[in-house]
Coordinates of C-alpha atoms in Angstrom, one line a residue:
M852 CA 168.9 115.6 121.6
T853 CA 168.5 117.6 124.7
A854 CA 168.4 116.2 128.2
D855 CA 164.8 117.2 128.6
S856 CA 163.7 115.5 125.4
S857 CA 165.6 112.4 126.3
A858 CA 163.9 112.3 129.7
S859 CA 160.4 112.7 128.2
T860 CA 161.1 109.9 125.7
D861 CA 162.4 107.4 128.2
A862 CA 159.6 108.1 130.8
A863 CA 157.3 105.2 131.5
P864 CA 153.8 105.4 129.9
A865 CA 151.0 106.8 132.2
A866 CA 148.7 104.2 133.7
P867 CA 145.3 104.0 131.9
H868 CA 142.1 105.1 133.7
T869 CA 138.6 103.6 133.3
F870 CA 135.6 105.7 132.4
Q871 CA 133.1 106.1 135.2
V872 CA 129.5 105.7 134.3
D873 CA 126.7 107.7 136.0
L874 CA 123.9 105.1 135.8
R875 CA 121.1 107.6 136.7
G876 CA 122.3 110.0 134.0
L877 CA 122.5 107.1 131.5
V878 CA 118.9 106.0 132.4
D879 CA 117.7 109.6 131.9
L880 CA 119.4 109.6 128.5
L881 CA 117.7 106.3 127.5
S882 CA 114.3 107.5 128.6
H883 CA 114.4 110.9 127.0
H884 CA 116.4 110.4 123.9
L885 CA 117.0 106.7 122.9
Y886 CA 113.6 105.1 123.6
A887 CA 110.3 106.6 122.3
S888 CA 108.4 105.5 125.4
P889 CA 109.0 103.7 128.7
R890 CA 106.9 100.8 127.4
V891 CA 110.1 99.3 125.7
Y892 CA 111.1 97.9 129.1
L893 CA 108.7 95.1 128.7
R894 CA 110.0 94.3 125.2
E895 CA 113.5 94.1 126.6
L896 CA 112.3 91.7 129.3
L897 CA 110.6 89.5 126.7
Q898 CA 113.6 89.6 124.5
N899 CA 115.9 88.4 127.2
A900 CA 113.4 85.6 128.2
V901 CA 112.9 84.5 124.6
D902 CA 116.7 84.5 123.9
A903 CA 117.3 82.4 127.0
V904 CA 114.6 79.8 126.0
T905 CA 116.0 79.7 122.4
A906 CA 119.5 79.1 123.7
R907 CA 118.4 76.3 125.9
R908 CA 116.3 74.6 123.3
A909 CA 119.2 74.8 120.8
A910 CA 121.1 72.4 123.1
A911 CA 118.1 70.5 124.4
P912 CA 115.1 70.6 122.0
E913 CA 112.9 68.8 124.6
A914 CA 113.4 71.6 127.2
P915 CA 110.3 73.5 128.2
S916 CA 109.6 76.9 126.6
R917 CA 107.5 78.8 129.1
I918 CA 107.6 82.5 129.9
R919 CA 105.4 83.8 132.7
L920 CA 104.7 87.4 133.7
R921 CA 103.1 88.0 137.1
T922 CA 102.0 91.4 138.4
G923 CA 102.0 92.4 142.0
D924 CA 101.7 95.6 144.2
N925 CA 103.8 98.0 142.0
S926 CA 105.9 95.1 141.0
L927 CA 106.4 92.6 138.1
S928 CA 108.2 89.3 137.8
V929 CA 109.1 87.6 134.6
T930 CA 110.1 83.9 134.7
D931 CA 111.5 81.8 131.8
T932 CA 112.6 78.2 131.4
G933 CA 115.7 79.3 129.5
V934 CA 119.4 78.6 129.7
G935 CA 119.9 80.5 132.9
L936 CA 123.0 82.4 134.3
S937 CA 125.9 81.4 136.4
E938 CA 127.6 83.7 138.9
R939 CA 130.3 84.5 136.3
D940 CA 127.6 85.3 133.7
M941 CA 126.0 87.6 136.2
H942 CA 129.1 89.7 136.5
E943 CA 130.0 89.7 132.8
L944 CA 126.5 90.1 131.2
L945 CA 124.3 92.0 133.7
A946 CA 126.8 94.5 135.1
T947 CA 128.7 95.4 131.9
I948 CA 127.1 97.9 129.6
G949 CA 127.9 98.0 125.9
R950 CA 130.1 94.8 126.0
S951 CA 130.7 93.2 122.6
S952 CA 129.1 89.9 121.9
K953 CA 132.1 88.7 119.8
R954 CA 133.6 86.4 122.5
G955 CA 134.0 82.8 121.5
D956 CA 133.1 81.0 124.7
G957 CA 130.3 80.9 127.2
L958 CA 126.7 82.1 127.1
E959 CA 127.6 85.3 125.2
A960 CA 128.7 83.3 122.2
A961 CA 125.5 81.3 122.3
R962 CA 123.5 84.5 122.3
T963 CA 124.9 85.8 119.0
G964 CA 122.1 86.2 116.5
F965 CA 119.3 86.4 119.1
L966 CA 117.0 89.3 119.8
G967 CA 119.0 91.3 122.4
Q968 CA 121.6 91.3 125.1
F969 CA 121.1 90.9 128.8
G970 CA 123.0 94.1 129.9
I971 CA 121.2 96.7 127.7
G972 CA 117.9 94.9 128.2
L973 CA 118.0 95.2 132.0
L974 CA 119.4 98.7 131.8
A975 CA 116.2 99.7 129.9
C976 CA 114.2 98.4 132.9
F977 CA 115.6 101.1 135.1
V978 CA 113.4 103.5 133.1
V979 CA 110.4 102.2 135.1
A980 CA 112.1 100.4 138.1
E981 CA 114.3 101.6 140.9
R982 CA 115.4 98.1 141.9
I983 CA 115.9 95.0 139.8
R984 CA 116.5 91.5 141.3
V985 CA 117.5 88.6 139.0
V986 CA 117.4 85.0 140.4
S987 CA 118.8 82.5 137.9
R988 CA 120.0 78.9 137.7
S989 CA 122.2 77.8 134.8
A990 CA 121.1 74.8 132.6
R991 CA 124.6 74.4 131.3
T992 CA 125.9 73.2 134.6
P993 CA 123.5 70.6 136.2
D994 CA 124.7 71.0 139.8
A995 CA 125.0 74.8 139.6
A996 CA 123.4 76.7 142.5
P997 CA 121.0 79.5 141.9
V998 CA 122.5 83.0 141.9
E999 CA 120.8 86.3 142.9
W1000 CA 121.9 89.6 141.3
T1001 CA 120.3 92.8 142.8
A1002 CA 120.9 96.2 141.4
R1003 CA 119.7 99.7 142.2
D1004 CA 119.5 102.7 139.9
D1005 CA 122.4 104.4 141.7
G1006 CA 124.7 102.0 139.9
S1007 CA 125.4 99.5 142.8
Y1008 CA 124.7 95.8 142.6
T1009 CA 125.3 92.7 144.8
V1010 CA 125.6 89.0 143.8
R1011 CA 125.1 86.1 146.2
V1012 CA 124.6 82.3 145.8
L1013 CA 121.3 80.9 147.0
D1014 CA 120.1 77.5 148.2
V1015 CA 118.8 75.2 145.4
A1016 CA 115.3 75.5 146.9
A1017 CA 115.2 79.2 145.9
H1018 CA 115.1 78.2 142.2
P1019 CA 115.0 74.4 141.7
E1020 CA 114.7 74.4 137.9
P1021 CA 117.0 76.0 135.3
G1022 CA 115.9 79.4 134.1
T1023 CA 115.6 83.0 135.2
T1024 CA 113.2 85.2 137.1
V1025 CA 113.5 89.0 136.9
H1026 CA 111.8 91.0 139.6
L1027 CA 111.1 94.8 139.1
E1028 CA 110.0 97.3 141.8
A1029 CA 108.5 100.4 140.3
R1030 CA 110.1 103.8 140.7
R1031 CA 108.0 106.7 141.9
G1032 CA 105.8 108.0 139.1
A1033 CA 106.2 104.9 137.0
E1034 CA 103.7 102.6 138.9
E1035 CA 101.2 102.7 136.0
W1036 CA 103.6 100.8 133.7
L1037 CA 103.6 97.7 136.0
T1038 CA 99.8 97.4 136.4
P1039 CA 98.1 94.2 135.3
R1040 CA 96.2 95.9 132.5
R1041 CA 99.3 97.7 131.1
V1042 CA 101.6 94.7 131.3
A1043 CA 99.1 92.5 129.5
E1044 CA 98.5 95.1 126.8
L1045 CA 102.3 95.5 126.2
A1046 CA 102.9 91.8 126.2
R1047 CA 100.3 91.3 123.5
H1048 CA 101.6 94.3 121.6
F1049 CA 105.2 93.2 121.5
G1050 CA 105.0 89.4 121.7
S1051 CA 101.8 88.3 119.9
L1052 CA 103.9 86.5 117.2
L1053 CA 106.5 84.9 119.5
P1054 CA 106.4 81.1 119.1
Y1055 CA 106.5 80.3 122.8
D1056 CA 103.9 79.8 125.6
I1057 CA 103.8 83.3 127.1
R1058 CA 101.2 84.2 129.8
V1059 CA 100.4 87.2 131.9
D1060 CA 98.8 86.3 135.2
D1061 CA 97.9 82.9 133.5
A1062 CA 96.2 84.5 130.5
P1063 CA 97.9 83.6 127.2
V1064 CA 99.2 86.4 125.0
A1065 CA 101.3 84.6 122.4
G1066 CA 102.0 81.2 120.9
D1067 CA 99.7 81.4 117.9
A1068 CA 101.2 81.2 114.4
A1069 CA 101.3 84.5 112.4
P1070 CA 98.0 84.9 110.4
W1071 CA 99.8 84.7 107.1
A1072 CA 101.6 81.5 108.1
A1073 CA 98.7 79.6 109.8
S1074 CA 96.8 76.8 108.1
Y1075 CA 93.2 77.3 106.9
A1076 CA 90.5 75.1 105.6
T1077 CA 89.8 77.2 102.5
P1078 CA 91.3 80.3 100.8
Q1079 CA 88.2 82.2 101.9
A1080 CA 88.9 81.4 105.5
R1081 CA 92.5 82.6 105.1
R1082 CA 91.3 85.8 103.5
A1083 CA 88.8 86.4 106.3
A1084 CA 91.6 85.8 108.9
L1085 CA 93.9 88.3 107.2
V1086 CA 91.1 90.9 106.9
A1087 CA 90.5 90.5 110.6
H1088 CA 94.2 90.9 111.3
C1089 CA 94.3 94.1 109.2
R1090 CA 91.4 95.5 111.1
E1091 CA 93.1 94.8 114.4
V1092 CA 96.5 96.2 113.4
F1093 CA 95.6 99.0 111.1
G1094 CA 91.9 99.7 111.6
F1095 CA 90.7 99.1 108.0
A1096 CA 89.4 96.3 105.8
P1097 CA 91.9 95.9 103.0
L1098 CA 91.0 96.2 99.3
D1099 CA 93.2 93.1 98.8
T1100 CA 96.1 91.3 100.4
I1101 CA 99.6 90.5 99.0
D1102 CA 101.8 87.7 100.4
L1103 CA 105.4 88.8 101.0
D1104 CA 107.3 85.6 101.6
L1105 CA 111.0 86.1 100.8
P1106 CA 112.9 83.1 102.2
A1107 CA 116.2 84.1 100.7
A1108 CA 115.9 87.5 102.5
G1109 CA 114.6 86.1 105.7
V1110 CA 111.4 88.0 105.4
R1111 CA 107.8 86.8 105.8
G1112 CA 104.6 88.7 106.0
V1113 CA 101.7 90.3 104.1
A1114 CA 100.8 93.6 102.5
Y1115 CA 97.4 95.1 102.9
V1116 CA 96.1 97.3 100.1
L1117 CA 94.4 100.5 101.4
P1118 CA 90.7 100.8 100.6
G1119 CA 90.9 104.6 100.1
A1120 CA 93.1 107.0 98.2
V1121 CA 96.0 108.6 100.1
S1122 CA 98.6 111.2 99.2
P1123 CA 101.8 109.8 97.7
A1124 CA 103.6 112.1 100.2
Q1125 CA 102.0 110.5 103.2
R1126 CA 104.6 108.5 105.1
A1127 CA 103.6 104.9 105.5
G1128 CA 103.7 103.1 108.9
H1129 CA 104.6 99.5 108.4
R1130 CA 104.7 96.9 111.3
V1131 CA 108.0 95.0 111.6
H1132 CA 108.7 92.0 113.9
L1133 CA 112.2 90.8 114.5
K1134 CA 112.1 87.0 115.0
G1135 CA 108.5 87.3 116.2
M1136 CA 109.2 90.3 118.6
L1137 CA 107.6 93.6 117.5
L1138 CA 110.3 96.0 116.5
T1139 CA 108.2 98.9 115.4
D1140 CA 104.7 99.7 114.0
R1141 CA 105.9 102.9 112.3
A1142 CA 108.6 101.7 110.0
D1143 CA 109.1 103.7 106.8
G1144 CA 111.5 103.1 103.9
L1145 CA 110.5 99.4 103.9
L1146 CA 108.8 99.7 100.4
P1147 CA 109.6 101.9 97.4
D1148 CA 108.0 105.3 97.5
W1149 CA 105.6 104.5 94.7
A1150 CA 104.0 101.7 96.8
F1151 CA 102.3 104.2 99.2
F1152 CA 99.0 102.4 98.7
V1153 CA 99.9 99.4 100.9
R1154 CA 100.6 98.8 104.6
C1155 CA 102.8 95.8 105.6
V1156 CA 103.2 93.5 108.5
L1157 CA 106.5 91.6 108.3
D1158 CA 108.6 89.3 110.4
T1159 CA 112.4 89.2 109.7
D1160 CA 115.5 87.5 111.0
T1161 CA 118.0 89.3 108.8
L1162 CA 117.3 93.0 108.9
R1163 CA 119.3 95.0 111.5
P1164 CA 117.6 97.1 114.1
T1165 CA 118.9 100.5 115.2
A1166 CA 120.4 101.0 118.6
S1167 CA 117.0 101.7 120.2
R1168 CA 115.6 98.6 118.4
E1169 CA 112.6 100.7 117.4
A1170 CA 113.5 101.1 113.7
L1171 CA 115.4 99.4 110.9
Y1172 CA 119.0 100.2 110.1
E1173 CA 119.4 101.6 106.6
D1174 CA 122.0 99.3 104.9
E1175 CA 122.4 97.2 101.8
A1176 CA 120.2 94.4 103.2
L1177 CA 117.3 96.7 103.7
A1178 CA 117.8 98.2 100.2
A1179 CA 117.7 94.6 98.7
V1180 CA 114.6 93.7 100.7
R1181 CA 112.9 97.0 99.6
E1182 CA 113.5 96.1 96.0
A1183 CA 112.3 92.6 96.4
L1184 CA 109.1 93.7 98.2
G1185 CA 108.5 96.2 95.4
A1186 CA 108.8 93.4 92.9
R1187 CA 106.2 91.4 94.8
V1188 CA 103.8 94.4 94.6
R1189 CA 104.4 94.7 90.8
D1190 CA 103.9 91.0 90.3
W1191 CA 100.5 91.3 92.2
L1192 CA 99.4 94.0 89.8
T1193 CA 100.5 92.1 86.8
G1194 CA 98.6 89.0 88.0
L1195 CA 95.4 91.0 88.6
A1196 CA 95.5 92.2 85.0
A1197 CA 95.7 88.7 83.7
S1198 CA 93.4 86.8 86.1
A1199 CA 91.2 89.2 88.0
P1200 CA 90.3 92.3 85.9
D1201 CA 87.3 93.2 88.2
R1202 CA 89.6 93.5 91.2
L1203 CA 92.1 95.4 89.2
E1204 CA 89.4 97.9 88.1
R1205 CA 88.4 98.5 91.8
F1206 CA 92.0 99.0 92.7
V1207 CA 92.8 101.4 89.8
A1208 CA 89.6 103.4 90.6
V1209 CA 91.1 104.2 94.0
H1210 CA 94.9 104.1 93.5
H1211 CA 95.4 105.1 89.9
L1212 CA 97.9 107.8 90.9
G1213 CA 100.2 105.2 92.5
V1214 CA 100.0 102.9 89.5
K1215 CA 100.8 105.8 87.2
S1216 CA 103.9 106.5 89.2
L1217 CA 105.0 102.9 89.1
A1218 CA 104.3 102.6 85.4
L1219 CA 106.6 105.5 84.6
H1220 CA 109.5 103.6 86.2
D1221 CA 108.7 100.1 84.9
A1222 CA 108.4 99.5 81.2
E1223 CA 106.8 96.1 81.6
L1224 CA 104.2 97.3 84.0
L1225 CA 103.5 100.3 81.7
R1226 CA 102.5 97.9 79.0
T1227 CA 100.4 95.9 81.4
M1228 CA 98.6 98.7 83.2
L1229 CA 98.2 101.5 80.6
P1230 CA 95.0 99.9 79.2
W1231 CA 93.5 100.1 82.6
L1232 CA 94.4 103.6 83.7
P1233 CA 91.8 106.4 83.2
F1234 CA 92.6 109.8 81.7
E1235 CA 90.5 112.9 81.4
T1236 CA 90.0 113.5 77.7
T1237 CA 87.6 115.2 75.3
D1238 CA 85.8 111.9 75.0
G1239 CA 85.3 111.7 78.8
R1240 CA 87.3 109.6 81.3
V1241 CA 88.7 106.7 79.3
P1242 CA 91.9 104.5 79.1
L1243 CA 94.6 106.0 77.0
T1244 CA 94.9 103.0 74.6
E1245 CA 91.2 103.1 73.9
F1246 CA 91.4 106.9 73.2
A1247 CA 94.3 106.4 70.8
R1248 CA 92.3 103.9 68.7
R1249 CA 89.6 106.5 68.2
H1250 CA 91.9 109.4 67.2
P1251 CA 94.8 109.2 64.7
V1252 CA 96.7 111.9 66.6
V1253 CA 96.5 112.0 70.4
H1254 CA 96.9 115.7 71.4
F1255 CA 97.6 116.6 75.0
T1256 CA 97.9 119.7 77.1
R1257 CA 100.5 120.0 79.9
T1258 CA 98.2 122.0 82.2
V1259 CA 94.6 121.7 83.4
E1260 CA 94.0 125.3 82.4
E1261 CA 95.1 124.7 78.8
F1262 CA 92.7 121.7 78.6
R1263 CA 89.8 123.7 79.9
Q1264 CA 90.5 126.4 77.3
V1265 CA 90.0 124.0 74.4
A1266 CA 88.1 121.0 75.6
A1267 CA 84.6 122.0 74.4
I1268 CA 85.8 123.4 71.1
A1269 CA 88.2 120.6 70.4
S1270 CA 85.5 118.0 71.1
A1271 CA 83.1 119.8 68.7
Q1272 CA 85.8 119.9 66.0
G1273 CA 86.7 116.2 66.4
I1274 CA 90.1 116.9 67.9
G1275 CA 91.2 114.3 70.5
V1276 CA 92.8 116.0 73.5
V1277 CA 94.1 114.4 76.7
N1278 CA 94.4 116.5 79.9
G1279 CA 98.0 116.1 80.8
G1280 CA 97.9 118.6 83.6
Y1281 CA 97.5 116.0 86.4
T1282 CA 100.4 114.3 88.0
Y1283 CA 102.3 111.9 85.7
D1284 CA 99.7 112.2 82.9
S1285 CA 101.7 114.1 80.3
E1286 CA 104.7 111.8 80.8
L1287 CA 102.5 108.7 80.3
V1288 CA 100.9 110.2 77.2
E1289 CA 104.3 110.8 75.7
A1290 CA 105.2 107.2 76.5
L1291 CA 102.2 105.9 74.5
P1292 CA 104.1 105.2 71.2
H1293 CA 106.4 102.8 73.2
V1294 CA 103.3 100.8 74.2
L1295 CA 100.9 101.1 71.3
S1296 CA 102.6 100.7 67.9
G1297 CA 101.6 103.3 65.4
A1298 CA 100.2 105.8 67.9
T1299 CA 101.0 109.4 67.3
V1300 CA 101.3 111.9 70.1
A1301 CA 101.5 115.7 69.8
E1302 CA 101.3 118.5 72.3
L1303 CA 98.4 120.8 71.5
D1304 CA 99.0 124.5 70.8
G1305 CA 96.9 127.4 69.8
E1306 CA 97.9 127.2 66.1
T1307 CA 96.7 123.6 65.9
V1308 CA 93.3 124.5 67.4
T1309 CA 92.9 127.5 65.2
A1310 CA 93.7 125.5 62.1
H1311 CA 90.8 123.1 62.9
L1312 CA 88.3 125.9 63.1
D1313 CA 86.4 127.0 60.0
A1314 CA 87.5 130.1 58.2
V1315 CA 85.0 132.9 57.7
D1316 CA 84.0 133.8 54.2
G1317 CA 86.5 136.2 52.8
A1318 CA 83.9 138.9 51.8
E1319 CA 82.4 138.8 55.3
E1320 CA 85.7 139.0 57.0
L1321 CA 86.7 141.9 54.8
A1322 CA 83.5 143.7 55.8
L1323 CA 84.4 143.3 59.4
A1324 CA 88.0 144.6 59.0
P1325 CA 87.3 147.8 60.9
F1326 CA 85.8 145.9 63.8
L1327 CA 88.7 143.5 63.9
A1328 CA 91.2 146.3 63.8
T1329 CA 89.5 147.9 66.8
A1330 CA 89.5 144.6 68.7
R1331 CA 93.2 144.0 67.9
A1332 CA 94.1 147.5 69.0
R1333 CA 92.3 147.0 72.4
L1334 CA 94.1 143.8 73.2
D1335 CA 97.5 144.5 71.7
A1336 CA 98.8 145.9 75.0
L1337 CA 97.9 142.6 76.7
G1338 CA 100.0 140.6 74.2
C1339 CA 96.9 139.1 72.6
D1340 CA 96.0 138.9 68.9
V1341 CA 92.4 138.5 67.6
A1342 CA 91.1 136.1 65.0
L1343 CA 87.7 135.5 63.5
R1344 CA 86.6 131.8 63.0
A1345 CA 83.3 129.9 62.7
F1346 CA 83.1 127.0 65.2
H1347 CA 80.8 124.9 67.4
P1348 CA 79.3 125.0 69.9
V1349 CA 77.6 128.2 68.8
T1350 CA 77.0 129.2 72.5
V1351 CA 80.7 129.9 73.0
P1352 CA 81.3 133.5 71.8
A1353 CA 85.1 133.6 72.2
L1354 CA 88.0 131.2 72.8
H1355 CA 91.3 132.3 74.5
L1356 CA 94.2 130.3 73.2
D1357 CA 97.8 130.4 74.3
D1358 CA 100.6 128.0 75.3
R1359 CA 103.5 127.9 77.6
Q1360 CA 105.7 129.8 75.2
A1361 CA 103.2 132.5 74.8
R1362 CA 102.8 132.8 78.6
H1363 CA 106.6 133.0 79.0
E1364 CA 106.7 135.8 76.5
Q1365 CA 104.0 137.7 78.4
A1366 CA 105.9 137.2 81.6
R1367 CA 109.1 138.5 80.0
Q1368 CA 107.3 141.6 78.7
E1369 CA 105.8 142.4 82.1
A1370 CA 109.2 141.9 83.8
A1371 CA 110.8 144.2 81.2
E1372 CA 108.3 146.9 81.8
E1373 CA 108.9 146.9 85.5
A1374 CA 112.7 146.5 85.4
D1375 CA 115.3 149.2 85.4
E1376 CA 117.1 150.2 82.2
L1377 CA 119.8 147.6 82.5
W1378 CA 117.5 144.6 83.1
A1379 CA 115.0 145.9 80.6
G1380 CA 117.8 145.7 78.0
I1381 CA 118.8 142.2 79.0
L1382 CA 115.2 141.0 79.0
G1383 CA 114.6 142.7 75.6
S1384 CA 117.5 140.7 74.1
L1385 CA 115.7 137.5 75.2
R1386 CA 112.6 138.3 73.2
G1387 CA 111.6 135.3 71.2
E1388 CA 109.6 134.7 68.1
T1389 CA 107.0 132.7 69.9
P1390 CA 103.3 133.1 68.9
R1391 CA 101.2 135.4 71.0
A1392 CA 98.1 134.5 72.8
R1393 CA 95.0 134.7 70.7
L1394 CA 91.3 135.5 71.2
V1395 CA 89.3 133.6 68.6
L1396 CA 85.9 135.2 68.1
N1397 CA 83.1 132.9 67.0
H1398 CA 81.4 134.3 63.9
L1399 CA 78.5 131.8 64.4
N1400 CA 77.6 133.3 67.8
P1401 CA 74.7 135.9 67.7
L1402 CA 76.3 138.1 70.3
V1403 CA 79.6 138.3 68.4
R1404 CA 77.6 139.3 65.3
R1405 CA 75.8 142.0 67.1
I1406 CA 79.0 143.4 68.6
A1407 CA 80.7 143.4 65.2
A1408 CA 77.8 145.3 63.8
L1409 CA 77.9 148.1 66.4
P1410 CA 78.5 151.5 64.7
N1411 CA 80.3 152.9 67.7
A1412 CA 83.9 151.7 67.8
E1413 CA 84.4 152.6 71.4
L1414 CA 81.5 150.5 72.5
A1415 CA 82.6 147.6 70.2
G1416 CA 86.1 147.8 71.8
T1417 CA 84.7 147.7 75.3
A1418 CA 82.6 144.7 74.4
V1419 CA 85.6 142.9 73.0
E1420 CA 87.4 143.5 76.2
A1421 CA 84.5 142.0 78.1
L1422 CA 84.7 138.9 75.8
Y1423 CA 88.4 138.6 76.5
G1424 CA 87.8 138.7 80.3
Q1425 CA 85.0 136.2 80.0
S1426 CA 87.1 133.8 78.0
L1427 CA 89.8 133.9 80.7
L1428 CA 87.2 133.2 83.4
M1429 CA 85.6 130.4 81.4
A1430 CA 89.1 128.7 81.1
R1431 CA 89.7 129.3 84.8
R1432 CA 92.9 131.0 84.0
P1433 CA 94.6 133.1 86.7
L1434 CA 94.2 136.8 86.0
R1435 CA 97.2 139.0 85.7
P1436 CA 96.9 142.5 87.2
A1437 CA 96.4 143.9 83.7
D1438 CA 93.7 141.4 83.0
S1439 CA 91.8 142.3 86.2
A1440 CA 92.1 146.0 85.4
L1441 CA 90.7 145.4 81.9
L1442 CA 87.8 143.3 83.1
N1443 CA 86.8 145.9 85.7
R1444 CA 87.1 148.7 83.1
A1445 CA 85.0 146.7 80.6
F1446 CA 82.3 145.9 83.2
A1447 CA 82.1 149.6 84.2
G1448 CA 82.1 150.7 80.6
L1449 CA 79.2 148.4 79.7
L1450 CA 77.2 149.6 82.7
E1451 CA 77.8 153.2 81.6
W1452 CA 76.6 152.5 78.0
S1453 CA 73.6 150.5 79.3
T1454 CA 72.4 153.5 81.4
L1455 CA 72.5 156.0 78.6
P1456 CA 69.2 157.2 77.0
G1457 CA 68.0 154.7 74.4
G1458 CA 70.1 151.8 75.8
G1459 CA 73.5 153.0 74.6
G1460 CA 73.7 150.5 71.8
H1461 CA 72.5 152.3 68.7
E1462 CA 70.0 155.1 69.3
G1463 CA 71.9 156.1 72.4
D1464 CA 75.1 156.6 70.5
E1465 CA 73.7 159.8 68.9
A1466 CA 72.6 161.0 72.3
R1467 CA 76.1 160.5 73.6

């Protein structure tokens, strides 16, 4: 070992230094990044006052529980009859930022489990105040003298002992003097508004300039003469908090989880993607009115008002901390909503019908993830079918096989034809519908479900007499030649309604094959070879011509093959439009060509149909 290394090893450790805190910079950080608005200063004052009263009443239940807010000229004072502070408490709690509350003695230990902490609460007040003065007398020491703590936003503070006459009763008064530009936050109107907003559910006598703002029981916990009176009170509360009259209310009392409250069912449909804004109170104090993640995503049709004493707030105390406790509460609240739905199905079907008419999408989402609820709710959920809008179980009893399409376009292609042929088809193109149809056999014993394809529809259409079809062979050959490049076959059938001249049928596999062919045509030699190797044996799209339709008969009888081919192209384009199918570039080009061709034929001498053929 060298002398240098020995010296460095034996040297005495350097003396530690203490971080210096720039209070103005910290206040700026709070106001611009931690807190959403300066209004939280009043919540912090109320939290400190409530905690002080709670601490005193824990030791002396007969102690008064008053909190008084008085406004002045750009000033505010908050007085409570709580446990109060000693001179030692002033130094330890008010002047120390971020101190742990794990000590085992003194007031700090008594505060564990309460709403907030004195230090961070008063620090938040510097967002609106340039000077804070606290006068307090401790209730834990009967002969303790009042103590005054005065702090400025430059980080300096003073502490002095006062005469007993300055604060004769135990408790604390906090005086704020507004900083320049923040005077509006200390006006009587704003203070009263914020006190009601944050403290309306606090169980203590709280007044602003002698006007009460709290002390009443939560509307879901109050006593009422009749169930109707309770419902009326909850509806009024929902109007006040959320601005709507609920479709129904759901009690959310979870004693084991320390959660109490109510869920209000929205009266109108909302998007499942819309983020819910729930109102959460922490031991009566409003934590946030924009909480999300409180309920499962599928329960987007309710808005909650909750009071909890177990869930953890974030550092800003304006949201809930995502942890195992919140996950457990979320699951339990979701179970309450499921129980409510099940109860409606058993005891109040009229209310359930009203709910489903508005929120069927949410119920479908829930049913997919809950087998029990699927069995309960499926008879109530409406589906678009060839029989109209009916519940799926009722539709299954009418049809031995429940066919379904996976897209709205496929359903529109076949709805009228399938209905006329007695084929039962469900439109599975809407959110969750195809998955629910496929789950039907698990709910209704004996039900058979099958995805509809073009072959099935064609098989249900009447075949044309063999001699007639043979006579039309030249026409069908012309039609097939015209549509072959579009990946579409042509068939001749007789079906109702007679007014439909042609039906375009395809399925997802046929569309995938069409897309592959188009990509291969546009790709270079290498990719064309790769795509060609992926060619499948899937059926092609099919244009089914209705032999019962007079127009089709006239087109088939045209002696001019060119005109007949143009007319078939027009029928093809019309069938795509009737099914509301998106047109590919090739389809659009064909439709334009057919339209122009028919115009040309119609302007020829003799009308272009028969006599005009010779003229041409």
